[in-house]
mmCIF file of C-alpha atoms in Angstrom:
data_model
loop_
_atom_site.group_PDB
_atom_site.id
_atom_site.type_symbol
_atom_site.label_atom_id
_atom_site.label_comp_id
_atom_site.label_asym_id
_atom_site.label_seq_id
_atom_site.Cartn_x
_atom_site.Cartn_y
_atom_site.Cartn_z
ATOM 1 C CA ALA A 1 -4.464 8.039 15.930
ATOM 2 C CA GLY A 2 -6.146 11.270 14.873
ATOM 3 C CA PHE A 3 -5.031 14.574 13.416
ATOM 4 C CA GLU A 4 -4.545 17.964 15.012
ATOM 5 C CA GLU A 5 -7.530 20.009 13.959
ATOM 6 C CA ASN A 6 -5.459 23.195 13.680
ATOM 7 C CA ASP A 7 -2.922 21.649 11.289
ATOM 8 C CA SER A 8 -4.424 20.450 8.023
ATOM 9 C CA TYR A 9 -1.067 19.338 6.692
ATOM 10 C CA THR A 10 0.047 17.005 9.479
ATOM 11 C CA VAL A 11 -0.036 13.365 8.427
ATOM 12 C CA LYS A 12 1.713 10.198 9.447
ATOM 13 C CA THR A 13 3.999 9.548 6.532
ATOM 14 C CA ARG A 14 7.309 8.201 7.793
ATOM 15 C CA ALA A 15 7.009 4.407 8.168
ATOM 16 C CA ILE A 16 9.557 2.708 10.408
ATOM 17 C CA SER A 17 9.928 -0.858 11.617
ATOM 18 C CA GLN A 18 8.174 -0.382 14.960
ATOM 19 C CA SER A 19 5.413 2.071 14.040
ATOM 20 C CA LEU A 20 4.403 4.997 11.890
ATOM 21 C CA SER A 21 5.888 8.235 13.163
ATOM 22 C CA GLU A 22 4.296 11.620 12.634
ATOM 23 C CA VAL A 23 6.017 13.884 10.184
ATOM 24 C CA PRO A 24 4.646 17.400 9.637
ATOM 25 C CA ILE A 25 4.541 18.569 6.032
ATOM 26 C CA SER A 26 4.409 22.227 5.122
ATOM 27 C CA GLU A 27 1.548 23.930 3.362
ATOM 28 C CA PHE A 28 1.425 24.241 -0.394
ATOM 29 C CA THR A 29 3.410 27.200 -1.663
ATOM 30 C CA ASP A 30 1.830 30.177 -3.403
ATOM 31 C CA GLU A 31 3.527 29.007 -6.604
ATOM 32 C CA GLU A 32 1.942 25.576 -6.314
ATOM 33 C CA ILE A 33 -1.522 26.986 -5.667
ATOM 34 C CA ALA A 34 -1.183 29.394 -8.597
ATOM 35 C CA ALA A 35 -0.142 26.526 -10.897
ATOM 36 C CA VAL A 36 -3.165 24.468 -9.819
ATOM 37 C CA GLN A 37 -5.459 27.438 -10.441
ATOM 38 C CA GLU A 38 -3.991 27.841 -13.931
ATOM 39 C CA THR A 39 -4.482 24.133 -14.639
ATOM 40 C CA LYS A 40 -8.113 24.492 -13.619
ATOM 41 C CA ARG A 41 -8.508 27.545 -15.867
ATOM 42 C CA LEU A 42 -7.047 25.689 -18.860
ATOM 43 C CA LEU A 43 -9.306 22.694 -18.306
ATOM 44 C CA ILE A 44 -12.356 24.953 -18.369
ATOM 45 C CA SER A 45 -11.341 27.385 -21.119
ATOM 46 C CA ASP A 46 -9.276 25.195 -23.472
ATOM 47 C CA TYR A 47 -10.663 21.700 -22.840
ATOM 48 C CA GLY A 48 -14.250 22.652 -22.061
ATOM 49 C CA LEU A 49 -14.522 20.529 -18.923
ATOM 50 C CA PRO A 50 -17.576 21.274 -16.780
ATOM 51 C CA LEU A 51 -17.086 22.005 -13.094
ATOM 52 C CA ASN A 52 -18.448 18.618 -12.057
ATOM 53 C CA LYS A 53 -15.425 16.970 -13.707
ATOM 54 C CA LEU A 54 -12.939 19.121 -11.798
ATOM 55 C CA SER A 55 -11.732 17.659 -8.510
ATOM 56 C CA LYS A 56 -9.395 19.826 -6.452
ATOM 57 C CA ARG A 57 -7.784 16.708 -4.976
ATOM 58 C CA GLU A 58 -6.727 15.356 -8.347
ATOM 59 C CA LEU A 59 -5.900 18.851 -9.638
ATOM 60 C CA PHE A 60 -3.321 19.332 -6.894
ATOM 61 C CA ILE A 61 -1.764 15.891 -7.340
ATOM 62 C CA VAL A 62 -1.572 16.043 -11.127
ATOM 63 C CA THR A 63 -0.249 19.618 -11.227
ATOM 64 C CA ILE A 64 2.496 19.082 -8.648
ATOM 65 C CA ASN A 65 3.367 15.721 -10.215
ATOM 66 C CA SER A 66 3.715 17.641 -13.489
ATOM 67 C CA LYS A 67 6.353 19.924 -11.937
ATOM 68 C CA LEU A 68 3.919 22.875 -11.844
ATOM 69 C CA ARG A 69 3.471 22.905 -15.618
ATOM 70 C CA PRO A 70 -0.237 23.698 -16.097
ATOM 71 C CA GLU A 71 -0.326 22.799 -19.818
ATOM 72 C CA THR A 72 1.186 19.384 -19.097
ATOM 73 C CA ALA A 73 -1.051 18.886 -16.072
ATOM 74 C CA ALA A 74 -4.202 19.724 -18.033
ATOM 75 C CA LYS A 75 -3.308 17.172 -20.725
ATOM 76 C CA LYS A 76 -2.606 14.476 -18.134
ATOM 77 C CA TYR A 77 -5.804 15.238 -16.256
ATOM 78 C CA CYS A 78 -7.862 14.865 -19.436
ATOM 79 C CA LYS A 79 -6.025 11.713 -20.497
ATOM 80 C CA TRP A 80 -6.779 10.175 -17.099
ATOM 81 C CA LEU A 81 -10.465 11.019 -17.394
ATOM 82 C CA GLU A 82 -10.610 9.686 -20.964
ATOM 83 C CA ALA A 83 -9.016 6.384 -19.961
ATOM 84 C CA MET A 84 -11.452 5.910 -17.073
ATOM 85 C CA ALA A 85 -14.395 6.654 -19.359
ATOM 86 C CA GLU A 86 -13.733 3.307 -21.041
ATOM 87 C CA PHE A 87 -14.921 1.738 -17.769
ATOM 88 C CA GLY A 88 -17.991 3.956 -17.478
ATOM 89 C CA ILE A 89 -16.355 6.378 -15.022
ATOM 90 C CA SER A 90 -17.227 9.938 -16.019
ATOM 91 C CA SER A 91 -15.780 11.899 -13.095
ATOM 92 C CA PHE A 92 -13.532 11.502 -10.064
ATOM 93 C CA ASP A 93 -16.598 11.706 -7.834
ATOM 94 C CA GLU A 94 -17.410 8.184 -9.021
ATOM 95 C CA ILE A 95 -13.998 6.950 -7.853
ATOM 96 C CA TRP A 96 -14.727 8.276 -4.371
ATOM 97 C CA HIS A 97 -18.390 7.248 -4.284
ATOM 98 C CA GLY A 98 -19.372 6.174 -0.794
ATOM 99 C CA ILE A 99 -16.005 6.853 0.856
ATOM 100 C CA SER A 100 -15.766 10.620 0.696
ATOM 101 C CA HIS A 101 -15.089 12.304 4.007
ATOM 102 C CA HIS A 102 -17.814 11.687 6.602
ATOM 103 C CA THR A 103 -20.034 9.767 4.180
ATOM 104 C CA ASP A 104 -22.720 7.946 6.170
ATOM 105 C CA ASN A 105 -22.249 4.569 4.460
ATOM 106 C CA SER A 106 -18.470 4.774 4.166
ATOM 107 C CA GLU A 107 -17.726 1.678 6.261
ATOM 108 C CA GLU A 108 -19.993 -0.419 4.056
ATOM 109 C CA GLU A 109 -18.261 0.868 0.922
ATOM 110 C CA TRP A 110 -14.803 0.322 2.423
ATOM 111 C CA ALA A 111 -15.777 -3.265 3.237
ATOM 112 C CA LYS A 112 -16.639 -3.776 -0.437
ATOM 113 C CA LEU A 113 -13.404 -2.231 -1.684
ATOM 114 C CA SER A 114 -11.064 -3.648 0.947
ATOM 115 C CA PRO A 115 -10.308 -7.089 -0.591
ATOM 116 C CA ASN A 116 -9.160 -5.438 -3.811
ATOM 117 C CA PHE A 117 -6.398 -3.533 -2.036
ATOM 118 C CA ALA A 118 -4.632 -6.891 -1.593
ATOM 119 C CA THR A 119 -3.080 -6.064 -4.982
ATOM 120 C CA PHE A 120 -0.889 -3.546 -3.144
ATOM 121 C CA ALA A 121 1.818 -4.301 -0.598
ATOM 122 C CA GLY A 122 2.304 -2.094 2.419
ATOM 123 C CA CYS A 123 5.754 -0.482 2.457
ATOM 124 C CA GLY A 124 7.741 2.125 4.294
ATOM 125 C CA ARG A 125 9.765 4.823 2.560
ATOM 126 C CA ASP A 126 12.677 4.460 0.160
ATOM 127 C CA LYS A 127 16.173 5.653 1.098
ATOM 128 C CA ASN A 128 15.294 9.143 -0.123
ATOM 129 C CA ASP A 129 12.198 9.202 2.109
ATOM 130 C CA ARG A 130 9.805 8.919 -0.843
ATOM 131 C CA SER A 131 6.707 6.720 -0.932
ATOM 132 C CA VAL A 132 7.057 3.200 -2.333
ATOM 133 C CA PHE A 133 4.179 2.138 -4.611
ATOM 134 C CA TRP A 134 4.375 -1.680 -4.645
ATOM 135 C CA ILE A 135 2.010 -3.792 -6.755
ATOM 136 C CA LYS A 136 1.596 -7.561 -6.612
ATOM 137 C CA SER A 137 0.710 -8.231 -10.240
ATOM 138 C CA ARG A 138 -2.262 -10.478 -10.945
ATOM 139 C CA PRO A 139 -4.761 -11.003 -13.773
ATOM 140 C CA ILE A 140 -7.816 -8.762 -13.522
ATOM 141 C CA GLN A 141 -11.054 -10.468 -14.475
ATOM 142 C CA ILE A 142 -13.620 -8.651 -16.596
ATOM 143 C CA GLU A 143 -16.072 -8.388 -13.708
ATOM 144 C CA GLU A 144 -13.352 -6.855 -11.506
ATOM 145 C CA GLU A 145 -12.348 -4.072 -13.873
ATOM 146 C CA LEU A 146 -14.350 -1.204 -12.413
ATOM 147 C CA ILE A 147 -13.430 -1.858 -8.795
ATOM 148 C CA ALA A 148 -9.788 -2.433 -9.784
ATOM 149 C CA VAL A 149 -9.674 0.996 -11.423
ATOM 150 C CA ARG A 150 -11.288 2.628 -8.399
ATOM 151 C CA CYS A 151 -8.903 0.997 -5.937
ATOM 152 C CA SER A 152 -5.879 1.864 -8.065
ATOM 153 C CA CYS A 153 -6.868 5.535 -8.117
ATOM 154 C CA ILE A 154 -7.566 5.561 -4.380
ATOM 155 C CA TYR A 155 -4.248 3.898 -3.550
ATOM 156 C CA TYR A 156 -2.394 6.210 -5.921
ATOM 157 C CA THR A 157 -3.864 9.135 -3.998
ATOM 158 C CA ALA A 158 -2.825 7.669 -0.641
ATOM 159 C CA ILE A 159 0.723 7.081 -1.889
ATOM 160 C CA HIS A 160 0.982 10.757 -2.898
ATOM 161 C CA ALA A 161 -0.515 12.153 0.306
ATOM 162 C CA ASP A 162 2.715 13.824 1.406
ATOM 163 C CA LEU A 163 4.401 16.789 -0.180
ATOM 164 C CA LEU A 164 7.801 15.118 -0.373
ATOM 165 C CA SER A 165 6.487 12.347 -2.638
ATOM 166 C CA LEU A 166 4.403 14.826 -4.620
ATOM 167 C CA ARG A 167 7.353 17.107 -5.235
ATOM 168 C CA ASN A 168 10.155 14.548 -5.578
ATOM 169 C CA GLY A 169 8.460 11.471 -7.028
ATOM 170 C CA ILE A 170 8.167 7.892 -5.799
ATOM 171 C CA THR A 171 9.679 4.443 -6.173
ATOM 172 C CA PHE A 172 7.417 2.120 -8.177
ATOM 173 C CA VAL A 173 7.665 -1.681 -7.944
ATOM 174 C CA ILE A 174 5.656 -4.315 -9.825
ATOM 175 C CA ASP A 175 6.164 -7.876 -8.594
ATOM 176 C CA THR A 176 5.154 -10.362 -11.309
ATOM 177 C CA THR A 177 6.438 -13.420 -9.419
ATOM 178 C CA TYR A 178 3.006 -14.939 -8.806
ATOM 179 C CA ASN A 179 1.426 -13.903 -12.096
ATOM 180 C CA THR A 180 2.262 -16.533 -14.728
ATOM 181 C CA MET A 181 0.681 -14.402 -17.496
ATOM 182 C CA GLU A 182 0.057 -17.630 -19.385
ATOM 183 C CA LYS A 183 -3.725 -17.300 -19.409
ATOM 184 C CA GLN A 184 -4.937 -14.009 -20.859
ATOM 185 C CA THR A 185 -8.293 -12.498 -19.948
ATOM 186 C CA GLY A 186 -8.423 -10.309 -23.061
ATOM 187 C CA ASN A 187 -8.466 -6.992 -21.209
ATOM 188 C CA GLU A 188 -4.723 -6.582 -20.670
ATOM 189 C CA ASN A 189 -4.285 -3.714 -23.127
ATOM 190 C CA LYS A 190 -7.384 -1.969 -21.847
ATOM 191 C CA MET A 191 -6.209 -2.181 -18.238
ATOM 192 C CA GLN A 192 -2.706 -1.106 -19.207
ATOM 193 C CA ARG A 193 -4.085 1.993 -20.904
ATOM 194 C CA VAL A 194 -5.938 3.171 -17.825
ATOM 195 C CA PHE A 195 -3.084 2.360 -15.446
ATOM 196 C CA GLN A 196 -0.604 4.184 -17.663
ATOM 197 C CA SER A 197 -2.899 7.220 -17.755
ATOM 198 C CA ILE A 198 -2.567 7.695 -13.988
ATOM 199 C CA PRO A 199 -0.011 10.509 -13.677
ATOM 200 C CA LEU A 200 2.968 8.979 -11.901
ATOM 201 C CA ARG A 201 6.351 10.605 -11.405
ATOM 202 C CA PRO A 202 8.501 7.557 -10.615
ATOM 203 C CA GLN A 203 12.184 8.030 -9.919
ATOM 204 C CA ARG A 204 12.685 4.260 -9.956
ATOM 205 C CA ILE A 205 10.572 1.611 -11.734
ATOM 206 C CA PHE A 206 11.392 -1.993 -10.852
ATOM 207 C CA ILE A 207 9.766 -5.112 -12.302
ATOM 208 C CA LEU A 208 10.384 -8.207 -10.192
ATOM 209 C CA GLY A 209 10.042 -11.894 -11.027
ATOM 210 C CA ALA A 210 9.944 -11.603 -14.817
ATOM 211 C CA GLY A 211 11.585 -14.445 -16.734
ATOM 212 C CA PHE A 212 11.946 -14.525 -20.512
ATOM 213 C CA PHE A 213 8.283 -15.230 -21.357
ATOM 214 C CA LYS A 214 7.006 -12.555 -18.998
ATOM 215 C CA ARG A 215 9.513 -10.030 -20.298
ATOM 216 C CA VAL A 216 8.360 -10.572 -23.862
ATOM 217 C CA PHE A 217 4.742 -10.079 -22.806
ATOM 218 C CA ILE A 218 5.527 -7.059 -20.622
ATOM 219 C CA ASN A 219 7.640 -5.454 -23.350
ATOM 220 C CA THR A 220 4.703 -5.822 -25.735
ATOM 221 C CA LEU A 221 2.469 -4.006 -23.257
ATOM 222 C CA LEU A 222 5.137 -1.358 -22.752
ATOM 223 C CA SER A 223 5.312 -0.698 -26.473
ATOM 224 C CA ILE A 224 1.585 0.020 -26.355
ATOM 225 C CA ALA A 225 1.976 2.025 -23.139
ATOM 226 C CA ALA A 226 4.538 4.221 -24.870
ATOM 227 C CA LEU A 227 1.637 5.735 -26.790
ATOM 228 C CA PHE A 228 0.132 6.944 -23.532
ATOM 229 C CA THR A 229 3.098 7.904 -21.365
ATOM 230 C CA SER A 230 6.442 9.575 -21.854
ATOM 231 C CA GLU A 231 9.457 7.775 -23.262
ATOM 232 C CA LYS A 232 11.436 9.145 -20.320
ATOM 233 C CA VAL A 233 9.260 7.158 -17.908
ATOM 234 C CA ILE A 234 9.432 4.007 -20.042
ATOM 235 C CA ASP A 235 13.228 4.256 -20.081
ATOM 236 C CA ARG A 236 13.340 4.121 -16.283
ATOM 237 C CA ILE A 237 11.877 0.611 -16.181
ATOM 238 C CA ARG A 238 14.290 -2.075 -14.999
ATOM 239 C CA PHE A 239 13.818 -5.840 -14.757
ATOM 240 C CA VAL A 240 15.458 -6.701 -11.442
ATOM 241 C CA GLU A 241 15.831 -9.127 -8.554
ATOM 242 C CA LEU A 242 14.853 -8.304 -4.972
ATOM 243 C CA GLU A 243 18.480 -7.585 -4.057
ATOM 244 C CA ASP A 244 18.487 -4.780 -6.621
ATOM 245 C CA VAL A 245 15.423 -3.184 -5.029
ATOM 246 C CA LYS A 246 17.165 -3.311 -1.644
ATOM 247 C CA LYS A 247 19.664 -0.762 -2.939
ATOM 248 C CA ASP A 248 16.797 1.769 -2.843
ATOM 249 C CA VAL A 249 14.470 0.312 -0.196
ATOM 250 C CA GLU A 250 15.773 -0.939 3.139
ATOM 251 C CA ASP A 251 14.574 -4.194 4.712
ATOM 252 C CA GLU A 252 12.453 -2.407 7.296
ATOM 253 C CA SER A 253 10.473 -0.759 4.488
ATOM 254 C CA LEU A 254 10.106 -3.800 2.202
ATOM 255 C CA PRO A 255 6.747 -5.636 2.210
ATOM 256 C CA VAL A 256 6.291 -8.371 4.789
ATOM 257 C CA TYR A 257 5.680 -11.033 2.124
ATOM 258 C CA VAL A 258 9.242 -10.604 0.756
ATOM 259 C CA GLY A 259 10.812 -10.721 4.201
ATOM 260 C CA GLY A 260 10.646 -7.048 5.120
ATOM 261 C CA GLN A 261 8.856 -5.273 7.930
ATOM 262 C CA GLY A 262 6.387 -3.422 5.742
ATOM 263 C CA GLY A 263 7.210 -0.054 7.280
ATOM 264 C CA GLY A 264 4.995 -1.087 10.163
ATOM 265 C CA LEU A 265 2.174 -2.257 7.846
ATOM 266 C CA ARG A 266 2.225 -5.928 8.731
ATOM 267 C CA SER A 267 -1.324 -6.934 7.814
ATOM 268 C CA HIS A 268 -4.070 -6.122 5.347
ATOM 269 C CA GLU A 269 -5.948 -4.358 8.146
ATOM 270 C CA ASP A 270 -2.887 -2.162 8.762
ATOM 271 C CA LEU A 271 -2.792 -1.275 5.067
ATOM 272 C CA ILE A 272 -6.466 -0.248 4.961
ATOM 273 C CA ALA A 273 -6.057 1.869 8.117
ATOM 274 C CA TRP A 274 -2.979 3.525 6.565
ATOM 275 C CA ILE A 275 -4.854 4.308 3.328
ATOM 276 C CA LYS A 276 -7.692 5.945 5.275
ATOM 277 C CA MET A 277 -5.251 7.927 7.390
ATOM 278 C CA ARG A 278 -3.339 9.177 4.349
ATOM 279 C CA LEU A 279 -6.545 10.260 2.634
ATOM 280 C CA GLU A 280 -7.365 12.564 5.552
ATOM 281 C CA THR A 281 -4.697 14.980 4.312
ATOM 282 C CA ILE A 282 -5.946 14.946 0.731
ATOM 283 C CA TYR A 283 -9.464 15.772 1.887
ATOM 284 C CA ARG A 284 -8.041 19.025 3.255
ATOM 285 C CA VAL A 285 -6.363 20.508 0.199
ATOM 286 C CA PRO A 286 -7.109 24.242 -0.185
ATOM 287 C CA ASP A 287 -10.016 25.538 -2.203
ATOM 288 C CA ILE A 288 -9.006 26.945 -5.570
#
């Protein structure tokens, strides 16, 4: 399904059991655009960032996620860039290399990235109609680090490609059931730092499948993560069972692998098509 050319802010966002239905989302407000412009100004004047490190896509997401607080948004934007630099990523252009809109070799690049999106589980919306960001936790090998960071940033963008989730936050779920965490790869803290630098605004944070050993390990990582993210966000983390998640996410929106209907995303191919579709909206954010 395509998009109406005369409506840059129409995107399929509401996932239901049978299919994805089209939900129009309004344009950014003047207040939102002004806040993004101020964030950009601060990044140039106060942080000295060159123009090639400023991406309007990420500027909009970070600023609105920061509740239109330009000072906060500028700090988060820089922290995100700094964390990615540890993996040799110097700008957001490198995240989107080869898959930017209408890139000639985009299908080849998507084929390379596609297997790594298996870390994420397709979902519908939570009971407040927000996006559900669901991760199937697994160890990340050293040779996978760069592509894991890229895919995480791309999926994060897709999850936030509707104004309701941008303005009101998301539900965030990490399922550790199939990650024993017994064998360490040595990059856990490094990966945690970059993941925690990605500016989320979760209203719910659920960790599934964590017994005593996993909780000890996860709590250790969280104590480190507290240096990079707000205590308010850390305090929202809950170790839960699937039944607890169902209080916020209905069966039709739960991932297929836990017995749900995936919000209509029943296969990996569905998930990749959904990511691409969601990104169409982000490509069309206004110039600032």
